[in-house]
Amino acid sequence: MNRTRVAFFDVDGTLTTAPSMFRLLAYYLAAMGHPPRAYQERMRELKAMAALGCSREATNRAYFTHLAGVDAGVLTRVAQEWYAAELATGGFYHEPAVAELRRHRERGDHVVLVSGSFPAPLRPIAADLGVDEVWCTEPEIVRGRHTGELAGPPMIGRAKADAVMNVLLRLGATRADCVAYGDHISDLPLLEAAGSAVVVGGDRRLRTSARIHGWPLLPGTPPAPEPPLPPSRTGAGVSSPTPFCHPAHPFHPSARYEMPESA
């Protein structure tokens, strides 16, 4: 009988060179006609929280408060445009990690993204990479608009390990049949939950764990290209590309998010 093999991938800093949710936020604010300082002020708030010792969960939740009142459909359409603009830079994806993902796909493994980001920026990434499943932060949306709250806990730390266990249980797979890829110390529970792991770059603490566990290393991400920004325009002027529809790649209803190390 064929065994189900599963490969779990963190996204930001692992598969991509830049944090998807923050790049999308900068793009969205510019598209809505906000000056650059609007994004800078929001990032300054999040960095100040981190500097004061606020937990990653707290800073993650704070990100989504800035989406309160945002039309979810408009954000999804802008995310499609943002993704196309990121691809045009030629440096959005981290090729060593993407090559590993493609290798897993070619041999028929079940590929899962486990990310602190959220559906709007992850949908086009998941579609392009042809993954089977995505676990991510799920913002609360009521009557088509973001409330600024989350529908569940952010996917950070232990939540990523829980995602691994849930997927393996559902697929009837074992830890011995899975591998996880991550770049940040907050990915350690994800990596330890899998039967084997690969560290992509990684900070000092994560590389130390890799040596202890005997995990292989992939190169870290190169500097990300300058973020693409659209011409300023009002919400009414946002174009409407074909809506994303990919029922073969569902977003788990308890999906979850994560701040980059620099924040």
Coordinates of C-alpha atoms in Angstrom, one line a residue:
M1 CA 0.0 0.0 0.0
N2 CA 1.3 3.5 -0.9
R3 CA 2.2 5.7 2.1
T4 CA 1.1 9.3 2.2
R5 CA 4.1 11.6 2.3
V6 CA 3.6 15.2 3.4
A7 CA 5.8 18.3 3.0
F8 CA 5.0 21.3 5.2
F9 CA 6.4 24.7 4.1
D10 CA 6.5 28.0 6.0
V11 CA 6.0 30.8 3.4
D12 CA 7.5 34.2 4.3
G13 CA 11.3 34.0 4.5
T14 CA 11.2 30.3 3.4
L15 CA 9.5 30.2 0.0
T16 CA 9.5 34.0 -0.5
T17 CA 12.1 36.6 0.0
A18 CA 9.7 39.2 1.5
P19 CA 6.9 39.1 4.0
S20 CA 3.7 38.7 1.9
M21 CA 1.3 40.4 4.3
F22 CA 3.4 43.5 4.8
R23 CA 4.2 43.9 1.1
L24 CA 0.5 43.6 0.3
L25 CA -0.4 46.1 3.0
A26 CA 2.0 48.7 1.5
Y27 CA 0.6 48.0 -2.0
Y28 CA -3.0 48.2 -0.9
L29 CA -2.5 51.5 1.0
A30 CA -0.8 53.0 -2.1
A31 CA -3.6 51.7 -4.3
M32 CA -6.2 53.3 -2.1
G33 CA -4.4 56.7 -2.4
H34 CA -2.7 56.8 1.0
P35 CA 0.8 58.5 1.1
P36 CA 3.9 56.3 2.0
R37 CA 3.8 57.6 5.6
A38 CA 0.6 55.7 6.2
Y39 CA 2.4 52.4 5.8
Q40 CA 5.4 53.6 7.7
E41 CA 3.3 54.7 10.7
R42 CA 1.6 51.3 10.9
M43 CA 4.9 49.5 10.8
R44 CA 6.4 51.8 13.4
E45 CA 3.5 50.9 15.8
L46 CA 4.1 47.1 15.3
K47 CA 7.9 47.5 15.7
A48 CA 7.3 49.5 18.9
M49 CA 5.1 46.8 20.3
A50 CA 7.8 44.2 19.6
A51 CA 10.5 46.4 21.2
L52 CA 8.4 46.7 24.3
G53 CA 8.3 43.0 24.6
C54 CA 4.8 42.3 23.4
S55 CA 4.3 38.7 22.3
R56 CA 4.3 37.8 18.7
E57 CA 0.7 36.8 19.0
A58 CA -0.1 40.4 20.2
T59 CA 1.8 42.1 17.4
N60 CA 0.2 39.7 14.9
R61 CA -3.3 40.6 16.0
A62 CA -2.4 44.3 15.9
Y63 CA -1.6 44.0 12.2
F64 CA -5.2 43.0 11.5
T65 CA -6.7 45.9 13.5
H66 CA -5.5 48.1 10.6
L67 CA -7.7 46.1 8.2
A68 CA -10.9 47.0 10.1
G69 CA -13.6 48.2 7.7
V70 CA -11.6 47.1 4.6
D71 CA -13.8 45.5 1.8
A72 CA -12.6 41.9 1.6
G73 CA -13.4 41.7 -2.1
V74 CA -11.4 44.8 -3.0
L75 CA -8.5 43.5 -0.9
T76 CA -8.6 40.2 -2.7
R77 CA -8.6 41.9 -6.1
V78 CA -5.7 44.2 -5.1
A79 CA -3.8 41.1 -3.9
Q80 CA -4.0 39.6 -7.3
E81 CA -2.5 42.8 -8.8
W82 CA 0.1 42.9 -6.0
Y83 CA 1.2 39.3 -6.7
A84 CA 1.6 40.0 -10.4
A85 CA 3.7 43.1 -9.6
E86 CA 5.9 41.0 -7.2
L87 CA 6.5 38.4 -9.8
A88 CA 7.6 41.1 -12.2
T89 CA 10.4 42.1 -9.9
G90 CA 12.0 38.7 -10.6
G91 CA 13.1 38.2 -7.0
F92 CA 9.9 37.3 -5.0
Y93 CA 10.5 33.6 -4.7
H94 CA 13.5 31.9 -2.9
E95 CA 14.5 29.4 -5.5
P96 CA 16.3 26.8 -3.4
A97 CA 13.2 26.3 -1.2
V98 CA 10.8 26.5 -4.2
A99 CA 12.9 23.8 -5.9
E100 CA 12.4 21.6 -2.9
L101 CA 8.6 22.1 -3.1
R102 CA 8.6 21.2 -6.8
R103 CA 10.6 18.1 -6.0
H104 CA 7.9 17.0 -3.5
R105 CA 5.2 17.7 -5.9
E106 CA 6.9 15.7 -8.7
R107 CA 7.1 12.6 -6.5
G108 CA 3.4 12.9 -5.5
D109 CA 3.8 14.2 -1.9
H110 CA 0.9 16.1 -0.3
V111 CA 2.2 19.7 0.0
V112 CA 1.0 22.1 2.7
L113 CA 1.7 25.7 3.3
V114 CA 1.7 26.7 7.0
S115 CA 1.9 30.4 7.3
G116 CA 1.3 33.3 9.6
S117 CA 0.1 35.3 6.6
F118 CA -3.6 35.3 5.5
P119 CA -5.7 34.2 2.6
A120 CA -5.6 37.3 0.4
P121 CA -1.8 37.2 -0.3
L122 CA -1.5 33.4 0.0
R123 CA -4.2 32.4 -2.5
P124 CA -2.2 33.4 -5.6
I125 CA 1.0 32.0 -4.1
A126 CA -0.7 28.7 -3.4
A127 CA -2.3 28.5 -6.9
D128 CA 1.1 29.2 -8.6
L129 CA 3.0 26.7 -6.6
G130 CA 0.2 24.1 -7.0
V131 CA 0.1 23.2 -3.3
D132 CA -2.6 20.9 -1.8
E133 CA -3.6 22.7 1.3
V134 CA -3.0 26.0 3.2
W135 CA -3.1 26.7 6.9
C136 CA -2.9 30.4 7.8
T137 CA -4.3 33.2 9.9
E138 CA -8.0 33.7 9.2
P139 CA -9.2 37.3 9.7
E140 CA -12.8 37.8 10.8
I141 CA -15.0 39.1 7.9
V142 CA -18.6 40.2 8.5
R143 CA -20.9 41.2 5.7
G144 CA -17.9 41.4 3.3
R145 CA -15.7 43.6 5.4
H146 CA -12.8 42.9 7.8
T147 CA -13.7 43.6 11.4
G148 CA -10.0 44.0 12.5
E149 CA -10.3 40.8 14.6
L150 CA -9.3 37.2 13.9
A151 CA -11.6 34.3 13.5
G152 CA -9.2 32.1 15.4
P153 CA -5.7 32.2 17.0
P154 CA -2.8 33.3 14.8
M155 CA -0.7 30.6 13.4
I156 CA 2.5 31.1 15.4
G157 CA 4.7 28.6 17.2
R158 CA 2.6 25.8 18.7
A159 CA -0.3 26.4 16.3
K160 CA 1.9 25.3 13.5
A161 CA 2.7 22.1 15.2
D162 CA -1.0 21.5 15.8
A163 CA -1.6 22.0 12.1
V164 CA 0.9 19.3 11.3
M165 CA -0.8 16.9 13.7
N166 CA -4.3 17.7 12.2
V167 CA -3.1 17.1 8.7
L168 CA -1.4 13.9 9.5
L169 CA -4.4 12.6 11.4
R170 CA -6.7 13.4 8.6
L171 CA -4.5 11.9 5.9
G172 CA -3.6 8.8 7.9
A173 CA 0.1 9.7 7.6
T174 CA 2.8 9.4 10.2
R175 CA 5.5 11.8 11.4
A176 CA 8.0 9.5 9.7
D177 CA 6.3 10.3 6.4
C178 CA 6.6 14.1 6.6
V179 CA 9.2 16.9 6.4
A180 CA 8.9 20.5 7.3
Y181 CA 10.7 23.6 6.1
G182 CA 11.1 26.9 8.1
D183 CA 13.4 29.9 8.6
H184 CA 12.6 31.4 12.0
I185 CA 12.8 30.2 15.6
S186 CA 9.0 30.5 15.8
D187 CA 8.9 27.7 13.2
L188 CA 10.7 25.3 15.7
P189 CA 7.5 23.7 16.9
L190 CA 6.6 23.1 13.2
L191 CA 9.9 21.5 12.5
E192 CA 9.9 19.4 15.6
A193 CA 6.4 18.1 14.9
A194 CA 7.6 16.7 11.6
G195 CA 9.6 13.5 11.2
S196 CA 12.4 15.4 9.5
A197 CA 13.1 19.1 8.9
V198 CA 15.0 21.5 6.8
V199 CA 16.1 24.9 8.0
V200 CA 16.2 27.7 5.4
G201 CA 18.8 30.2 6.4
G202 CA 17.5 30.6 9.9
D203 CA 18.6 32.8 12.9
R204 CA 21.3 31.7 15.3
R205 CA 18.9 29.9 17.6
L206 CA 17.3 27.9 14.8
R207 CA 20.6 26.9 13.3
T208 CA 21.7 25.7 16.7
S209 CA 18.6 23.5 16.8
A210 CA 19.4 22.3 13.3
R211 CA 22.8 21.1 14.5
I212 CA 21.4 19.4 17.5
H213 CA 18.8 17.6 15.5
G214 CA 21.0 16.9 12.5
W215 CA 18.7 18.9 10.1
P216 CA 20.1 20.0 6.8
L217 CA 20.3 23.6 5.9
L218 CA 19.3 25.5 2.8
P219 CA 20.7 29.0 1.9
G220 CA 18.9 31.9 3.5
T221 CA 16.9 34.3 1.3
P222 CA 18.7 37.0 -0.6
P223 CA 17.7 40.7 -0.1
A224 CA 14.2 41.2 -1.4
P225 CA 13.7 43.5 -4.3
E226 CA 12.1 46.9 -3.8
P227 CA 8.4 46.5 -3.1
P228 CA 6.3 47.3 -6.2
L229 CA 3.7 50.0 -5.6
P230 CA 0.8 51.0 -7.9
P231 CA -0.3 54.4 -8.9
S232 CA -2.5 56.1 -6.3
R233 CA -6.2 55.6 -7.0
T234 CA -9.5 55.4 -5.1
G235 CA -11.3 52.2 -4.3
A236 CA -13.7 52.7 -7.1
G237 CA -10.7 52.7 -9.6
V238 CA -9.4 49.3 -8.6
S239 CA -9.5 47.0 -11.5
S240 CA -11.2 43.6 -11.2
P241 CA -9.1 40.7 -12.4
T242 CA -10.6 37.2 -12.7
P243 CA -11.5 36.2 -9.1
F244 CA -9.4 33.5 -7.6
C245 CA -11.1 30.1 -7.6
H246 CA -9.2 27.0 -6.6
P247 CA -11.4 24.5 -4.8
A248 CA -8.6 21.9 -5.0
H249 CA -6.6 24.0 -2.6
P250 CA -8.9 24.8 0.3
F251 CA -8.1 27.1 3.2
H252 CA -8.7 25.3 6.4
P253 CA -11.5 27.1 8.4
S254 CA -9.3 27.2 11.5
A255 CA -6.4 28.6 9.5
R256 CA -3.9 31.0 11.1
Y257 CA -0.1 34.5 10.8
E258 CA 3.3 35.6 11.8
M259 CA 5.4 38.7 12.0
P260 CA 8.8 38.8 10.3
E261 CA 11.9 38.7 12.6
S262 CA 12.7 42.3 11.7
A263 CA 9.4 43.5 13.2

